PDB file of C-alpha atoms in Angstrom:
ATOM      1  CA  MET V   1       0.039   0.000   0.053  1.00 54.00           C
ATOM      2  CA  GLN V   2       1.397   3.261  -0.900  1.00 54.00           C
ATOM      3  CA  PRO V   3       1.212   6.338   1.265  1.00 57.00           C
ATOM      4  CA  THR V   4      -1.330   9.043   0.140  1.00 60.00           C
ATOM      5  CA  GLY V   5       0.230  11.560  -2.170  1.00 59.00           C
ATOM      6  CA  ALA V   6       3.059   9.260  -3.405  1.00 57.00           C
ATOM      7  CA  ALA V   7       3.621   8.837  -7.089  1.00 57.00           C
ATOM      8  CA  PRO V   8       2.003   5.679  -8.372  1.00 57.00           C
ATOM      9  CA  SER V   9       4.592   2.953  -9.518  1.00 56.00           C
ATOM     10  CA  PRO V  10       5.211   2.691 -13.008  1.00 60.00           C
ATOM     11  CA  ARG V  11       3.191  -0.152 -14.741  1.00 60.00           C
ATOM     12  CA  PRO V  12       4.267  -1.852 -17.878  1.00 56.00           C
ATOM     13  CA  PRO V  13       2.196  -1.204 -20.839  1.00 54.00           C
ATOM     14  CA  SER V  14      -0.903  -3.415 -21.351  1.00 52.00           C
ATOM     15  CA  PRO V  15      -0.692  -5.831 -24.279  1.00 52.00           C
ATOM     16  CA  ALA V  16      -3.338  -5.064 -27.125  1.00 51.00           C
ATOM     17  CA  LEU V  17      -6.540  -6.457 -26.137  1.00 50.00           C
ATOM     18  CA  PHE V  18      -7.297  -7.672 -29.660  1.00 50.00           C
ATOM     19  CA  GLN V  19      -5.221  -9.102 -32.490  1.00 54.00           C
ATOM     20  CA  PRO V  20      -6.219  -8.487 -36.131  1.00 51.00           C
ATOM     21  CA  ALA V  21      -7.321 -12.079 -36.233  1.00 51.00           C
ATOM     22  CA  ASP V  22      -9.843 -11.450 -33.583  1.00 51.00           C
ATOM     23  CA  LEU V  23     -11.353  -8.384 -35.304  1.00 49.00           C
ATOM     24  CA  PHE V  24     -12.504  -9.395 -38.780  1.00 51.00           C
ATOM     25  CA  ASP V  25     -16.261  -9.555 -39.041  1.00 48.00           C
ATOM     26  CA  LEU V  26     -17.359 -13.216 -37.734  1.00 50.00           C
ATOM     27  CA  SER V  27     -20.847 -12.383 -38.183  1.00 41.00           C
ATOM     28  CA  LEU V  28     -20.525 -13.728 -41.740  1.00 58.00           C
ATOM     29  CA  PRO V  29     -18.622 -17.101 -41.420  1.00 84.00           C
ATOM     30  CA  ILE V  30     -16.361 -17.948 -44.396  1.00 87.00           C
ATOM     31  CA  SER V  31     -18.752 -20.509 -45.673  1.00 86.00           C
ATOM     32  CA  LYS V  32     -21.619 -17.850 -45.812  1.00 88.00           C
ATOM     33  CA  MET V  33     -19.203 -15.334 -47.375  1.00 87.00           C
ATOM     34  CA  ALA V  34     -18.163 -18.042 -49.987  1.00 89.00           C
ATOM     35  CA  ALA V  35     -22.028 -18.565 -50.958  1.00 89.00           C
ATOM     36  CA  MET V  36     -22.395 -14.766 -51.229  1.00 89.00           C
ATOM     37  CA  ALA V  37     -19.196 -14.750 -53.538  1.00 90.00           C
ATOM     38  CA  MET V  38     -20.656 -17.278 -55.829  1.00 90.00           C
ATOM     39  CA  ALA V  39     -24.363 -15.727 -55.819  1.00 89.00           C
ATOM     40  CA  THR V  40     -25.957 -15.064 -59.071  1.00 90.00           C
ATOM     41  CA  ASP V  41     -27.534 -12.015 -57.408  1.00 89.00           C
ATOM     42  CA  ASP V  42     -25.411  -8.932 -58.151  1.00 90.00           C
ATOM     43  CA  ALA V  43     -26.733  -7.458 -54.885  1.00 89.00           C
ATOM     44  CA  LYS V  44     -25.196 -10.206 -52.713  1.00 87.00           C
ATOM     45  CA  ARG V  45     -21.942  -9.959 -54.370  1.00 86.00           C
ATOM     46  CA  ALA V  46     -21.925  -6.248 -53.928  1.00 88.00           C
ATOM     47  CA  ALA V  47     -22.772  -6.593 -50.316  1.00 86.00           C
ATOM     48  CA  LEU V  48     -19.852  -9.000 -49.768  1.00 84.00           C
ATOM     49  CA  ARG V  49     -17.352  -6.817 -51.572  1.00 84.00           C
ATOM     50  CA  SER V  50     -18.558  -3.892 -49.288  1.00 82.00           C
ATOM     51  CA  GLN V  51     -18.257  -5.998 -46.217  1.00 78.00           C
ATOM     52  CA  LEU V  52     -14.580  -6.916 -47.258  1.00 77.00           C
ATOM     53  CA  ALA V  53     -13.779  -3.272 -47.961  1.00 76.00           C
ATOM     54  CA  THR V  54     -15.155  -1.643 -44.877  1.00 74.00           C
ATOM     55  CA  ARG V  55     -13.479  -1.822 -41.411  1.00 68.00           C
ATOM     56  CA  THR V  56     -15.575  -2.068 -38.531  1.00 70.00           C
ATOM     57  CA  ARG V  57     -15.599   0.638 -35.924  1.00 70.00           C
ATOM     58  CA  GLN V  58     -13.819  -1.569 -33.453  1.00 67.00           C
ATOM     59  CA  GLN V  59     -11.077  -1.932 -35.872  1.00 67.00           C
ATOM     60  CA  GLU V  60     -10.736   1.536 -36.657  1.00 69.00           C
ATOM     61  CA  LEU V  61     -10.718   2.514 -33.015  1.00 69.00           C
ATOM     62  CA  LEU V  62      -7.915  -0.117 -32.451  1.00 69.00           C
ATOM     63  CA  GLY V  63      -5.917   1.302 -35.387  1.00 71.00           C
ATOM     64  CA  HIS V  64      -5.998  -1.569 -37.490  1.00 69.00           C
ATOM     65  CA  THR V  65      -5.449  -0.748 -41.345  1.00 74.00           C
ATOM     66  CA  ALA V  66      -7.522  -1.981 -44.153  1.00 71.00           C
ATOM     67  CA  GLU V  67      -4.319  -3.983 -45.202  1.00 79.00           C
ATOM     68  CA  THR V  68      -4.055  -5.744 -41.888  1.00 79.00           C
ATOM     69  CA  VAL V  69      -7.633  -6.654 -41.884  1.00 75.00           C
ATOM     70  CA  ASN V  70      -7.489  -7.948 -45.268  1.00 79.00           C
ATOM     71  CA  SER V  71      -4.368 -10.013 -44.736  1.00 82.00           C
ATOM     72  CA  THR V  72      -5.902 -11.524 -41.719  1.00 82.00           C
ATOM     73  CA  LEU V  73      -9.068 -12.465 -43.590  1.00 85.00           C
ATOM     74  CA  LEU V  74      -6.902 -13.702 -46.580  1.00 89.00           C
ATOM     75  CA  ASN V  75      -4.966 -15.885 -44.023  1.00 89.00           C
ATOM     76  CA  ALA V  76      -8.163 -17.316 -42.530  1.00 89.00           C
ATOM     77  CA  VAL V  77      -9.612 -18.102 -46.202  1.00 91.00           C
ATOM     78  CA  GLN V  78      -6.230 -19.943 -46.997  1.00 93.00           C
ATOM     79  CA  GLN V  79      -6.416 -21.871 -43.658  1.00 91.00           C
ATOM     80  CA  HIS V  80     -10.065 -22.789 -44.515  1.00 91.00           C
ATOM     81  CA  ILE V  81      -8.902 -23.993 -47.959  1.00 93.00           C
ATOM     82  CA  HIS V  82      -6.036 -26.043 -46.472  1.00 93.00           C
ATOM     83  CA  LYS V  83      -8.516 -27.736 -43.916  1.00 92.00           C
ATOM     84  CA  ALA V  84     -10.785 -28.568 -46.612  1.00 92.00           C
ATOM     85  CA  LEU V  85      -8.134 -30.155 -48.568  1.00 94.00           C
ATOM     86  CA  SER V  86      -6.800 -32.113 -45.579  1.00 94.00           C
ATOM     87  CA  ARG V  87     -10.301 -33.125 -44.722  1.00 93.00           C
ATOM     88  CA  LEU V  88     -10.937 -34.471 -48.344  1.00 93.00           C
ATOM     89  CA  GLY V  89      -7.453 -36.146 -48.492  1.00 92.00           C
ATOM     90  CA  LEU V  90      -6.305 -33.895 -51.273  1.00 94.00           C
ATOM     91  CA  ALA V  91      -3.657 -31.755 -49.532  1.00 94.00           C
ATOM     92  CA  ASP V  92      -0.858 -34.055 -51.183  1.00 94.00           C
ATOM     93  CA  VAL V  93      -2.223 -33.772 -54.801  1.00 94.00           C
ATOM     94  CA  LEU V  94      -3.957 -30.375 -55.025  1.00 93.00           C
ATOM     95  CA  ALA V  95      -3.397 -26.903 -54.180  1.00 93.00           C
ATOM     96  CA  PHE V  96      -4.805 -23.538 -54.825  1.00 94.00           C
ATOM     97  CA  ASP V  97      -3.094 -20.326 -55.703  1.00 93.00           C
ATOM     98  CA  ILE V  98      -5.542 -17.507 -54.638  1.00 92.00           C
ATOM     99  CA  GLY V  99      -2.818 -14.722 -54.516  1.00 89.00           C
ATOM    100  CA  GLY V 100      -3.936 -11.674 -52.667  1.00 88.00           C
ATOM    101  CA  ASP V 101      -7.580 -12.104 -53.765  1.00 90.00           C
ATOM    102  CA  VAL V 102     -10.069 -12.824 -50.929  1.00 89.00           C
ATOM    103  CA  GLU V 103     -12.876 -13.191 -53.189  1.00 90.00           C
ATOM    104  CA  ALA V 104     -11.132 -15.781 -55.321  1.00 93.00           C
ATOM    105  CA  GLY V 105     -10.403 -17.753 -52.185  1.00 93.00           C
ATOM    106  CA  LEU V 106     -13.920 -17.632 -51.096  1.00 92.00           C
ATOM    107  CA  LYS V 107     -15.036 -19.004 -54.572  1.00 93.00           C
ATOM    108  CA  VAL V 108     -12.447 -21.847 -53.965  1.00 94.00           C
ATOM    109  CA  VAL V 109     -14.074 -22.567 -50.505  1.00 93.00           C
ATOM    110  CA  TYR V 110     -17.555 -22.795 -52.163  1.00 92.00           C
ATOM    111  CA  VAL V 111     -16.385 -25.274 -54.801  1.00 92.00           C
ATOM    112  CA  LEU V 112     -14.590 -27.445 -52.087  1.00 92.00           C
ATOM    113  CA  GLU V 113     -17.704 -27.440 -49.882  1.00 89.00           C
ATOM    114  CA  ARG V 114     -20.097 -28.581 -52.358  1.00 87.00           C
ATOM    115  CA  GLY V 115     -21.233 -32.151 -52.573  1.00 74.00           C
ATOM    116  CA  ASN V 116     -20.521 -35.059 -50.072  1.00 81.00           C
ATOM    117  CA  GLY V 117     -16.658 -35.130 -50.840  1.00 86.00           C
ATOM    118  CA  GLU V 118     -16.701 -38.305 -52.774  1.00 91.00           C
ATOM    119  CA  GLU V 119     -16.295 -36.557 -55.945  1.00 91.00           C
ATOM    120  CA  TRP V 120     -13.187 -34.835 -54.678  1.00 92.00           C
ATOM    121  CA  ARG V 121     -11.771 -38.041 -53.291  1.00 92.00           C
ATOM    122  CA  ALA V 122     -12.092 -39.691 -56.647  1.00 94.00           C
ATOM    123  CA  MET V 123     -10.382 -36.719 -58.044  1.00 92.00           C
ATOM    124  CA  GLY V 124      -7.593 -37.274 -55.700  1.00 93.00           C
ATOM    125  CA  ARG V 125      -7.170 -40.995 -56.612  1.00 94.00           C
ATOM    126  CA  PHE V 126      -7.286 -39.899 -60.463  1.00 94.00           C
ATOM    127  CA  LEU V 127      -4.417 -37.360 -59.885  1.00 93.00           C
ATOM    128  CA  ARG V 128      -2.379 -39.841 -57.875  1.00 94.00           C
ATOM    129  CA  LEU V 129      -2.622 -42.583 -60.629  1.00 94.00           C
ATOM    130  CA  ALA V 130      -1.736 -39.651 -63.255  1.00 92.00           C
ATOM    131  CA  ALA V 131       1.282 -38.963 -61.377  1.00 91.00           C
ATOM    132  CA  ILE V 132       2.504 -42.451 -61.238  1.00 92.00           C
ATOM    133  CA  TYR V 133       2.078 -42.641 -64.926  1.00 92.00           C
ATOM    134  CA  ARG V 134       3.883 -39.438 -65.297  1.00 90.00           C
ATOM    135  CA  LEU V 135       0.887 -37.602 -66.709  1.00 90.00           C
ATOM    136  CA  THR V 136       1.276 -34.584 -64.664  1.00 87.00           C
ATOM    137  CA  PRO V 137       3.588 -31.464 -65.097  1.00 87.00           C
ATOM    138  CA  ALA V 138       7.301 -32.177 -64.482  1.00 81.00           C
ATOM    139  CA  ASN V 139       7.266 -30.403 -61.081  1.00 83.00           C
ATOM    140  CA  GLY V 140       4.978 -33.100 -59.749  1.00 83.00           C
ATOM    141  CA  LEU V 141       2.426 -32.902 -57.089  1.00 88.00           C
ATOM    142  CA  PRO V 142       0.633 -31.015 -55.718  1.00 91.00           C
ATOM    143  CA  LEU V 143      -1.062 -29.584 -58.929  1.00 89.00           C
ATOM    144  CA  VAL V 144      -1.409 -25.790 -58.290  1.00 90.00           C
ATOM    145  CA  LEU V 145      -4.495 -24.399 -59.722  1.00 89.00           C
ATOM    146  CA  SER V 146      -5.177 -20.752 -59.868  1.00 90.00           C
ATOM    147  CA  ALA V 147      -8.324 -19.467 -58.358  1.00 80.00           C
TER     148      ALA V 147
END
């Protein structure tokens, strides 16, 4: 206990309450954003683009830039794609290059999540067989597809 009138002891600065990964809008899960990216309704796709381009008030107050938020969302989409490929047993034969395009990555998520997965597993078996008979590009597997 400090005597009255004494200067308070210096405290170390507090760590940030939220990291950028905690702050992108999870009210629209990645699967729902993927469905919006593939929607035939222009208004839904426009709403998604607006959501991706606009920072939340919380992100603004904490000083996160649009680039930081976009990078965080891009990483989350890439992780979602990797998990889907692993779940389908395709991580060793197929990869997607989405570059820096979140919307393209969401379209990949949409395609990977369609169906029961057996179609993708069959594709994996086909690609492995093609690799055995050297029918794949010289750099081998995984085949890298651009989004």
